[in-house]
């Protein structure tokens, strides 16, 4: 992070603006909206600034910038077209530790002004750290369209009821849940449709009748996070991620996805690696029960889909026995994600009418699978956890009658920017893997459909 976003209170605070043109005028109007007490230094002012100075809205010091004008200022903005003046403002402000921004000169800024979406008191700020103001503006335009204009009124309503809600509900967890229900429910809808009085009455009624015990009921969300690309999360996954109190996550869940979990949620790593479990499965199951019993909303975030080689069933069985509420959210499983991003359709009328998912995990140094079922014609075989046993799997398939030249692909870190796809045949894929540094997780796809990769591959990160 190059800049820490903060919102600064400028009401009645002295701020210096150096420059008298149209750009300075824009900054001045922003500062006035924030209630700052603005002093303007410039030999001459554009019309709008001259008018504001005439009306006493800003104080004008005619002439050039002088260092002593900084005395007492909490912020300085320079918007002149004279490079020497800009540099002088920057250096003198830095010496006095006064935050300074020189318009259009990122190297002369100790703070940047974001693009803002103003739904006062709700304020959204977007910054690209000076990298691309255009990108910032486009993003702002998108946010403008999705944030209802009435958010400001909703926030005002919440502000008025903040203390009564605090008095009524003793624990912070109860208050948070109460507000979440209000803000996502009917009260908010009434505000959006301009029925503020009814909204207020309904909110008062909710405070009077809320069931305290319901407000602290623990629940578990078993959520599939998909194969890696955060864009592949479902809406429901994202919503539950945003309201969890604690998250238990695996090694397969990348940091970009964890970043989308509510900031205040405690994070517990229960990572799994082949034959090494940071926290044993029974302990995870128990932890889910214990946390839910404490009234927490527990997010169990798993790579791919929780019910496909994810032990999701085992994790919720204990919850069901204990009568603890839970929901299961499907995710894009590695087979679907890797196949799509590698341009390998798992079924295809010309090549495969069925697809089978198996786990290739080694047990006692070998792979134990129903080989007869796997060698059926016109069938695609997808092997999860198949890297360590790759050679054994390929050899066994050949031994059970599959042609040694059957196409096979290994997809490494599918759907992510580190995705690599190795294609070969059953008898040479292991060599390819030995020659290249291959990293887990990898998915093995075997079948005629793999031959389509050359024509259909579309996702080529970093090229
Ligand atoms: N529940 C998960 C699978 C967990 S088993 C799902 O539905 O996808 C872990 C195995 O999944 C890994 O060993 C690997 O074979 C596969 N896998 C998961 N994510 C992957 C990815 N991004 N790229 C390749 N393989 C992946």
Coordinates of C-alpha atoms and ligand atoms in Angstrom, one line a residue:
X1 CA 0.0 0.0 0.0
X2 CA 1.6 3.3 -1.1
X3 CA -0.9 5.5 0.6
X4 CA -3.1 5.0 3.7
X5 CA -6.6 6.3 3.0
X6 CA -7.9 8.5 5.8
X7 CA -10.7 11.0 6.1
X8 CA -9.7 14.3 7.6
X9 CA -11.8 16.8 9.5
X10 CA -11.2 20.2 8.1
X11 CA -14.0 22.2 9.6
X12 CA -12.7 25.6 10.5
X13 CA -9.1 24.5 10.0
X14 CA -6.7 26.8 8.1
X15 CA -5.7 25.5 4.7
X16 CA -3.5 27.2 2.2
X17 CA -4.0 27.1 -1.5
X18 CA -1.3 28.5 -3.8
X19 CA -2.6 29.4 -7.3
X20 CA -5.5 31.4 -8.6
X21 CA -6.6 29.6 -11.8
X22 CA -9.4 27.2 -12.7
X23 CA -7.7 24.2 -11.1
X24 CA -7.1 26.0 -7.8
X25 CA -10.8 27.0 -8.0
X26 CA -11.8 23.3 -8.1
X27 CA -9.7 22.5 -5.1
X28 CA -11.0 25.5 -3.2
X29 CA -14.6 24.5 -3.7
X30 CA -13.8 21.0 -2.4
X31 CA -12.1 22.4 0.6
X32 CA -15.1 24.7 1.3
X33 CA -17.5 21.8 1.1
X34 CA -15.4 20.3 3.9
X35 CA -15.8 23.5 5.9
X36 CA -12.1 24.5 5.7
X37 CA -11.0 28.0 6.3
X38 CA -9.2 28.7 3.0
X39 CA -6.4 31.2 2.4
X40 CA -5.5 31.7 -1.2
X41 CA -2.1 33.0 -2.4
X42 CA -2.0 34.3 -6.0
X43 CA -1.0 37.5 -7.8
X44 CA -4.4 37.3 -9.6
X45 CA -7.5 35.3 -9.3
X46 CA -9.9 33.8 -12.0
X47 CA -13.4 35.1 -11.9
X48 CA -15.0 32.5 -9.7
X49 CA -12.3 32.8 -7.1
X50 CA -12.4 36.6 -7.2
X51 CA -16.1 36.3 -6.6
X52 CA -15.6 34.0 -3.6
X53 CA -12.9 36.3 -2.2
X54 CA -15.2 39.2 -2.6
X55 CA -17.9 37.4 -0.7
X56 CA -15.5 36.6 2.1
X57 CA -15.7 32.9 1.6
X58 CA -11.9 32.7 1.2
X59 CA -9.2 35.0 2.3
X60 CA -7.0 36.3 -0.6
X61 CA -3.3 37.2 -0.1
X62 CA -2.3 38.9 -3.4
X63 CA 1.3 38.2 -4.6
X64 CA 3.7 35.3 -4.6
X65 CA 4.0 32.4 -2.1
X66 CA 6.0 33.1 1.0
X67 CA 7.1 30.6 3.5
X68 CA 5.6 32.3 6.5
X69 CA 2.1 31.9 5.0
X70 CA 2.3 28.2 6.0
X71 CA 2.2 29.1 9.7
X72 CA -0.6 27.3 11.4
X73 CA -1.8 25.5 8.3
X74 CA -3.0 21.9 8.5
X75 CA -2.8 21.3 4.8
X76 CA -1.4 22.9 1.6
X77 CA -2.4 22.5 -2.0
X78 CA -0.3 24.1 -4.8
X79 CA -2.0 24.5 -8.2
X80 CA 0.2 27.0 -10.1
X81 CA 1.8 26.6 -13.5
X82 CA 5.2 27.7 -12.2
X83 CA 7.4 24.7 -11.4
X84 CA 9.7 26.6 -9.1
X85 CA 6.8 27.9 -7.0
X86 CA 5.4 24.4 -6.8
X87 CA 8.7 22.9 -5.7
X88 CA 9.2 25.7 -3.1
X89 CA 5.7 25.0 -1.7
X90 CA 6.4 21.3 -1.5
X91 CA 9.8 21.7 0.2
X92 CA 8.8 24.3 2.7
X93 CA 5.7 22.2 3.7
X94 CA 7.7 19.1 4.0
X95 CA 10.2 20.8 6.3
X96 CA 7.3 21.8 8.6
X97 CA 5.6 18.4 8.3
X98 CA 2.5 19.9 6.7
X99 CA 0.7 17.5 4.3
X100 CA 1.1 18.9 0.8
X101 CA -0.3 18.2 -2.6
X102 CA 1.0 19.7 -5.8
X103 CA -1.7 19.2 -8.5
X104 CA -0.5 16.9 -11.3
X105 CA 2.9 16.3 -9.8
X106 CA 2.8 13.0 -7.8
X107 CA 6.5 13.4 -6.9
X108 CA 5.6 16.6 -5.1
X109 CA 2.7 15.2 -3.0
X110 CA 2.7 13.8 0.5
X111 CA -1.0 13.1 0.1
X112 CA -3.3 12.5 -2.9
X113 CA -6.9 13.6 -3.4
X114 CA -9.1 10.7 -4.3
X115 CA -12.1 10.7 -6.7
X116 CA -15.1 10.8 -4.4
X117 CA -18.6 9.6 -4.4
X118 CA -20.4 11.9 -2.0
X119 CA -23.5 10.6 -0.2
X120 CA -22.7 12.6 2.9
X121 CA -22.3 11.4 5.6
X122 CA -21.4 8.3 3.5
X123 CA -18.3 9.0 1.5
X124 CA -16.5 6.7 -0.9
X125 CA -13.0 7.6 -2.1
X126 CA -11.1 6.0 -5.0
X127 CA -7.5 6.4 -5.6
X128 CA -5.0 4.9 -8.0
X129 CA -2.1 6.4 -6.1
X130 CA -1.5 8.7 -9.0
X131 CA -1.0 5.8 -11.4
X132 CA -4.0 6.5 -13.6
X133 CA -6.5 9.2 -12.8
X134 CA -8.6 8.0 -15.8
X135 CA -9.0 4.6 -14.2
X136 CA -9.9 6.2 -11.0
X137 CA -12.6 8.3 -12.7
X138 CA -14.0 5.4 -14.6
X139 CA -14.3 3.4 -11.4
X140 CA -15.9 6.3 -9.7
X141 CA -18.5 6.5 -12.5
X142 CA -19.3 2.8 -12.0
X143 CA -19.7 3.3 -8.2
X144 CA -21.9 6.3 -8.7
X145 CA -24.3 4.1 -10.6
X146 CA -24.5 1.3 -8.0
X147 CA -24.6 3.4 -4.7
X148 CA -28.1 4.7 -4.3
X149 CA -28.4 8.4 -3.8
X150 CA -30.5 7.7 -0.6
X151 CA -27.5 6.1 1.2
X152 CA -26.9 9.4 2.8
X153 CA -30.4 9.6 4.3
X154 CA -30.1 6.0 5.4
X155 CA -26.8 6.8 7.2
X156 CA -28.5 9.8 8.9
X157 CA -31.3 7.6 10.1
X158 CA -28.8 5.2 11.5
X159 CA -26.9 8.0 13.2
X160 CA -30.1 9.2 15.0
X161 CA -30.8 5.7 16.3
X162 CA -27.2 4.8 17.2
X163 CA -27.5 5.6 20.9
X164 CA -31.0 4.1 21.4
X165 CA -29.7 0.9 19.8
X166 CA -26.6 1.0 22.0
X167 CA -28.8 1.3 25.1
X168 CA -31.1 -1.5 24.0
X169 CA -28.5 -4.1 23.0
X170 CA -25.7 -4.7 25.4
X171 CA -23.2 -6.7 23.2
X172 CA -21.5 -5.4 20.2
X173 CA -22.3 -8.6 18.3
X174 CA -26.0 -8.1 18.9
X175 CA -25.8 -4.5 17.7
X176 CA -23.9 -5.4 14.6
X177 CA -26.4 -8.0 13.7
X178 CA -29.3 -5.8 14.4
X179 CA -27.9 -3.1 12.1
X180 CA -27.1 -5.6 9.4
X181 CA -30.7 -6.7 9.3
X182 CA -32.0 -3.1 9.3
X183 CA -29.7 -2.0 6.6
X184 CA -30.4 -4.9 4.4
X185 CA -34.1 -5.1 5.1
X186 CA -37.4 -3.3 4.9
X187 CA -36.3 -0.2 6.8
X188 CA -33.7 0.5 4.1
X189 CA -36.2 -0.2 1.4
X190 CA -38.5 2.4 2.8
X191 CA -35.8 5.0 2.8
X192 CA -34.9 4.2 -0.8
X193 CA -38.5 4.8 -1.7
X194 CA -38.6 8.1 0.2
X195 CA -40.8 6.9 3.0
X196 CA -38.5 8.2 5.7
X197 CA -41.2 8.5 8.4
X198 CA -42.4 4.9 7.9
X199 CA -38.8 3.8 7.9
X200 CA -38.2 5.5 11.3
X201 CA -41.4 3.9 12.8
X202 CA -40.4 0.5 11.6
X203 CA -36.9 0.9 13.0
X204 CA -38.3 1.9 16.4
X205 CA -40.6 -1.1 16.3
X206 CA -37.6 -3.3 15.5
X207 CA -35.7 -2.0 18.5
X208 CA -38.7 -2.6 20.7
X209 CA -39.5 -6.1 19.5
X210 CA -36.1 -7.7 18.6
X211 CA -35.4 -11.1 20.0
X212 CA -32.0 -10.8 21.7
X213 CA -31.4 -14.5 21.6
X214 CA -31.9 -14.7 17.8
X215 CA -29.4 -11.9 17.4
X216 CA -26.5 -14.0 18.8
X217 CA -27.2 -17.3 17.2
X218 CA -24.1 -18.9 15.8
X219 CA -24.1 -20.3 12.3
X220 CA -21.6 -21.9 9.9
X221 CA -21.2 -21.0 6.2
X222 CA -19.5 -23.8 4.3
X223 CA -18.4 -21.9 1.3
X224 CA -16.6 -22.9 -1.9
X225 CA -14.1 -20.3 -2.9
X226 CA -13.5 -21.6 -6.4
X227 CA -10.2 -22.6 -7.9
X228 CA -8.3 -19.3 -7.5
X229 CA -9.5 -16.5 -9.6
X230 CA -11.6 -14.2 -7.3
X231 CA -13.9 -13.4 -10.2
X232 CA -15.2 -16.9 -10.0
X233 CA -16.7 -16.5 -6.5
X234 CA -20.5 -16.6 -6.3
X235 CA -22.6 -13.6 -5.1
X236 CA -23.7 -15.6 -2.1
X237 CA -20.1 -16.5 -1.2
X238 CA -19.2 -12.9 -1.3
X239 CA -22.2 -11.8 0.8
X240 CA -21.5 -14.4 3.5
X241 CA -17.8 -13.6 3.4
X242 CA -18.7 -10.0 4.2
X243 CA -20.7 -10.9 7.3
X244 CA -18.6 -13.5 9.0
X245 CA -17.1 -13.1 12.5
X246 CA -14.4 -15.6 12.0
X247 CA -13.0 -17.5 8.9
X248 CA -11.3 -20.9 8.8
X249 CA -9.4 -21.2 5.5
X250 CA -7.3 -23.7 3.6
X251 CA -4.0 -23.5 1.8
X252 CA -5.9 -23.5 -1.5
X253 CA -7.6 -20.1 -0.8
X254 CA -5.4 -17.4 -2.2
X255 CA -4.8 -14.0 -0.4
X256 CA -6.8 -12.1 -3.1
X257 CA -9.9 -14.0 -2.0
X258 CA -9.1 -13.7 1.7
X259 CA -8.9 -10.0 1.2
X260 CA -12.6 -10.0 0.4
X261 CA -13.5 -11.4 3.8
X262 CA -14.8 -8.8 6.3
X263 CA -11.7 -7.0 7.6
X264 CA -12.7 -7.4 11.3
X265 CA -13.2 -11.2 11.0
X266 CA -10.6 -13.3 12.8
X267 CA -8.7 -15.5 10.4
X268 CA -7.7 -19.0 11.4
X269 CA -5.5 -21.0 9.0
X270 CA -6.3 -24.7 9.0
X271 CA -4.2 -25.3 5.9
X272 CA -4.0 -28.7 4.4
X273 CA -1.2 -30.1 2.4
X274 CA -0.9 -33.6 1.1
X275 CA -0.2 -35.9 4.1
X276 CA 0.4 -32.9 6.3
X277 CA -2.5 -31.3 8.1
X278 CA -1.8 -28.0 10.0
X279 CA -4.9 -28.7 12.1
X280 CA -6.3 -32.3 12.1
X281 CA -9.7 -32.9 10.5
X282 CA -11.4 -33.8 13.8
X283 CA -10.0 -30.6 15.3
X284 CA -11.5 -28.5 12.5
X285 CA -14.9 -30.2 12.9
X286 CA -14.8 -29.5 16.6
X287 CA -13.6 -25.9 16.1
X288 CA -16.6 -25.2 13.9
X289 CA -18.9 -26.5 16.6
X290 CA -17.2 -24.5 19.4
X291 CA -17.1 -21.2 17.5
X292 CA -20.8 -21.5 16.4
X293 CA -21.8 -22.3 20.0
X294 CA -20.1 -19.0 21.1
X295 CA -22.6 -17.3 18.8
X296 CA -20.2 -16.6 16.0
X297 CA -20.9 -16.6 12.3
X298 CA -18.3 -18.9 11.1
X299 CA -17.1 -18.9 7.5
X300 CA -15.5 -22.2 6.5
X301 CA -13.8 -21.2 3.2
X302 CA -12.6 -24.0 1.0
X303 CA -10.9 -24.2 -2.3
X304 CA -13.1 -25.2 -5.3
X305 CA -16.4 -26.8 -4.2
X306 CA -16.8 -27.9 -0.6
X307 CA -18.5 -31.2 -1.6
X308 CA -15.9 -32.3 -4.2
X309 CA -12.9 -33.8 -2.5
X310 CA -13.3 -31.2 0.1
X311 CA -14.5 -33.1 3.2
X312 CA -17.3 -30.6 3.4
X313 CA -19.7 -33.4 4.3
X314 CA -17.6 -34.5 7.3
X315 CA -17.4 -30.9 8.5
X316 CA -21.1 -30.3 8.6
X317 CA -22.1 -33.7 9.9
X318 CA -21.1 -32.7 13.4
X319 CA -23.0 -29.4 13.1
X320 CA -26.1 -31.3 12.1
X321 CA -25.8 -33.6 15.1
X322 CA -25.5 -30.6 17.4
X323 CA -28.4 -28.8 15.8
X324 CA -26.3 -25.9 14.7
X325 CA -27.5 -24.0 11.7
X326 CA -25.4 -24.1 8.5
X327 CA -25.5 -23.3 4.8
X328 CA -23.5 -24.7 2.0
X329 CA -22.4 -22.6 -0.9
X330 CA -21.1 -24.4 -4.0
X331 CA -18.0 -23.2 -5.7
X332 CA -16.5 -23.7 -9.1
X333 CA -14.6 -26.9 -8.7
X334 CA -11.0 -27.2 -10.0
X335 CA -12.1 -29.5 -12.9
X336 CA -14.5 -27.0 -14.2
X337 CA -12.3 -24.0 -13.6
X338 CA -9.1 -25.5 -15.0
X339 CA -10.8 -27.0 -18.0
X340 CA -12.4 -23.7 -18.9
X341 CA -9.3 -21.7 -18.4
X342 CA -7.2 -24.2 -20.3
X343 CA -9.6 -24.4 -23.3
X344 CA -10.3 -28.1 -22.7
X345 CA -14.1 -28.9 -22.9
X346 CA -14.6 -31.8 -20.5
X347 CA -17.3 -33.3 -22.8
X348 CA -17.6 -32.8 -26.5
X349 CA -19.9 -34.6 -29.0
X350 CA -17.0 -35.7 -31.1
X351 CA -14.8 -37.0 -28.2
X352 CA -16.3 -37.6 -24.9
X353 CA -19.9 -38.3 -23.6
X354 CA -19.0 -38.6 -20.0
X355 CA -16.5 -37.2 -17.5
X356 CA -15.3 -38.8 -14.3
X357 CA -13.6 -37.1 -11.3
X358 CA -11.3 -39.1 -9.2
X359 CA -8.7 -38.5 -6.5
X360 CA -5.2 -39.7 -7.3
X361 CA -3.8 -39.4 -3.8
X362 CA -1.1 -41.8 -3.0
X363 CA -1.8 -44.4 -0.3
X364 CA 1.1 -46.5 0.9
X365 CA 3.1 -45.5 -2.1
X366 CA 0.5 -46.5 -4.7
X367 CA -2.7 -45.3 -6.2
X368 CA -5.8 -47.4 -5.6
X369 CA -8.5 -46.8 -8.2
X370 CA -11.2 -48.7 -10.1
X371 CA -9.1 -48.8 -13.2
X372 CA -11.7 -50.7 -15.2
X373 CA -14.2 -47.8 -14.7
X374 CA -11.6 -45.3 -15.8
X375 CA -10.6 -46.8 -19.1
X376 CA -14.0 -46.6 -20.7
X377 CA -14.0 -45.2 -24.3
X378 CA -15.3 -41.7 -25.0
X379 CA -14.8 -40.6 -21.4
X380 CA -12.7 -37.8 -19.9
X381 CA -10.9 -38.6 -16.7
X382 CA -10.0 -35.8 -14.3
X383 CA -7.6 -36.6 -11.5
X384 CA -7.4 -34.3 -8.4
X385 CA -4.3 -34.5 -6.2
X386 CA -2.6 -36.5 -8.9
X387 CA 0.9 -35.0 -9.2
X388 CA 2.8 -37.3 -6.9
X389 CA 1.2 -40.4 -8.4
X390 CA 1.2 -39.1 -12.0
X391 CA 3.5 -41.8 -13.4
X392 CA 1.7 -44.6 -11.6
X393 CA -1.7 -43.4 -12.8
X394 CA -0.5 -43.1 -16.5
X395 CA 1.2 -46.5 -16.4
X396 CA -1.9 -48.1 -14.8
X397 CA -4.2 -46.7 -17.4
X398 CA -1.9 -48.0 -20.2
X399 CA -1.7 -51.4 -18.5
X400 CA -5.6 -51.5 -18.5
X401 CA -5.8 -50.9 -22.2
X402 CA -5.7 -47.1 -22.8
X403 CA -3.5 -46.1 -25.8
X404 CA -0.1 -44.8 -24.7
X405 CA -0.7 -41.9 -27.1
X406 CA -3.9 -40.8 -25.4
X407 CA -3.7 -37.0 -24.9
X408 CA -3.2 -35.8 -21.3
X409 CA -2.8 -32.4 -19.7
X410 CA -1.6 -31.2 -16.4
X411 CA -2.9 -27.8 -15.4
X412 CA -0.9 -26.0 -12.7
X413 CA -2.5 -23.3 -10.5
X414 CA -5.5 -23.1 -12.9
X415 CA -7.4 -19.9 -13.3
X416 CA -4.7 -17.8 -11.6
X417 CA -2.1 -15.6 -13.2
X418 CA 0.4 -18.4 -12.5
X419 CA -1.6 -20.9 -14.6
X420 CA 0.6 -23.2 -16.8
X421 CA -0.7 -26.0 -19.0
X422 CA 1.4 -29.0 -20.0
X423 CA 0.0 -31.2 -22.7
X424 CA 1.4 -34.5 -23.8
X425 CA 0.4 -38.1 -23.9
X426 CA 0.0 -40.8 -21.3
X427 CA 3.5 -42.2 -21.9
X428 CA 5.4 -38.9 -21.9
X429 CA 3.5 -36.5 -19.5
X430 CA 5.7 -37.4 -16.5
X431 CA 8.8 -36.5 -18.5
X432 CA 7.4 -33.0 -19.2
X433 CA 6.7 -32.6 -15.5
X434 CA 10.2 -33.7 -14.6
X435 CA 11.7 -31.2 -17.0
X436 CA 9.6 -28.3 -15.8
X437 CA 9.4 -27.0 -12.3
X438 CA 5.8 -27.8 -11.6
X439 CA 4.1 -26.5 -8.5
X440 CA 0.9 -27.7 -6.7
X441 CA -2.0 -27.5 -7.0
X442 CA -2.2 -29.4 -10.3
X443 CA -5.0 -31.1 -12.0
X444 CA -4.6 -34.0 -14.5
X445 CA -7.0 -34.3 -17.4
X446 CA -6.9 -37.4 -19.6
X447 CA -8.9 -37.9 -22.8
X448 CA -9.3 -37.1 -26.5
X449 CA -10.7 -33.7 -25.5
X450 CA -7.2 -32.5 -24.5
X451 CA -6.3 -32.3 -28.2
X452 CA -8.7 -29.3 -28.4
X453 CA -6.5 -27.3 -26.2
X454 CA -4.2 -26.1 -29.0
X455 CA -7.2 -24.5 -30.8
X456 CA -9.3 -23.4 -27.9
X457 CA -6.8 -22.1 -25.3
X458 CA -7.6 -18.4 -24.6
X459 CA -6.3 -17.6 -21.2
X460 CA -2.7 -16.8 -21.5
X461 CA -1.7 -14.7 -18.5
X462 CA 1.6 -12.7 -18.6
X463 CA 1.8 -12.9 -22.4
Ligands
LIG1 N1 -12.7 -29.0 -3.3 C1 -11.7 -28.7 -4.3 C2 -10.7 -29.8 -4.4 C3 -9.8 -30.0 -3.2 S1 -8.7 -31.3 -3.4 C4 -12.4 -28.4 -5.6 O1 -13.6 -28.6 -5.7 O2 -11.7 -28.0 -6.5 C5 -7.2 -30.4 -3.8 C6 -6.9 -30.6 -5.3 O3 -7.7 -29.9 -6.1 C7 -5.5 -30.3 -5.7 O4 -4.5 -31.2 -5.3 C8 -5.6 -30.1 -7.2 O5 -5.6 -31.4 -7.8 C9 -7.0 -29.6 -7.3 N2 -7.0 -28.1 -7.5 C10 -7.6 -27.2 -6.7 N3 -7.4 -26.0 -7.2 C11 -6.6 -26.1 -8.3 C12 -6.1 -25.2 -9.2 N4 -6.3 -23.9 -9.1 N5 -5.4 -25.7 -10.3 C13 -5.2 -27.0 -10.4 N6 -5.7 -27.9 -9.5 C14 -6.4 -27.5 -8.5

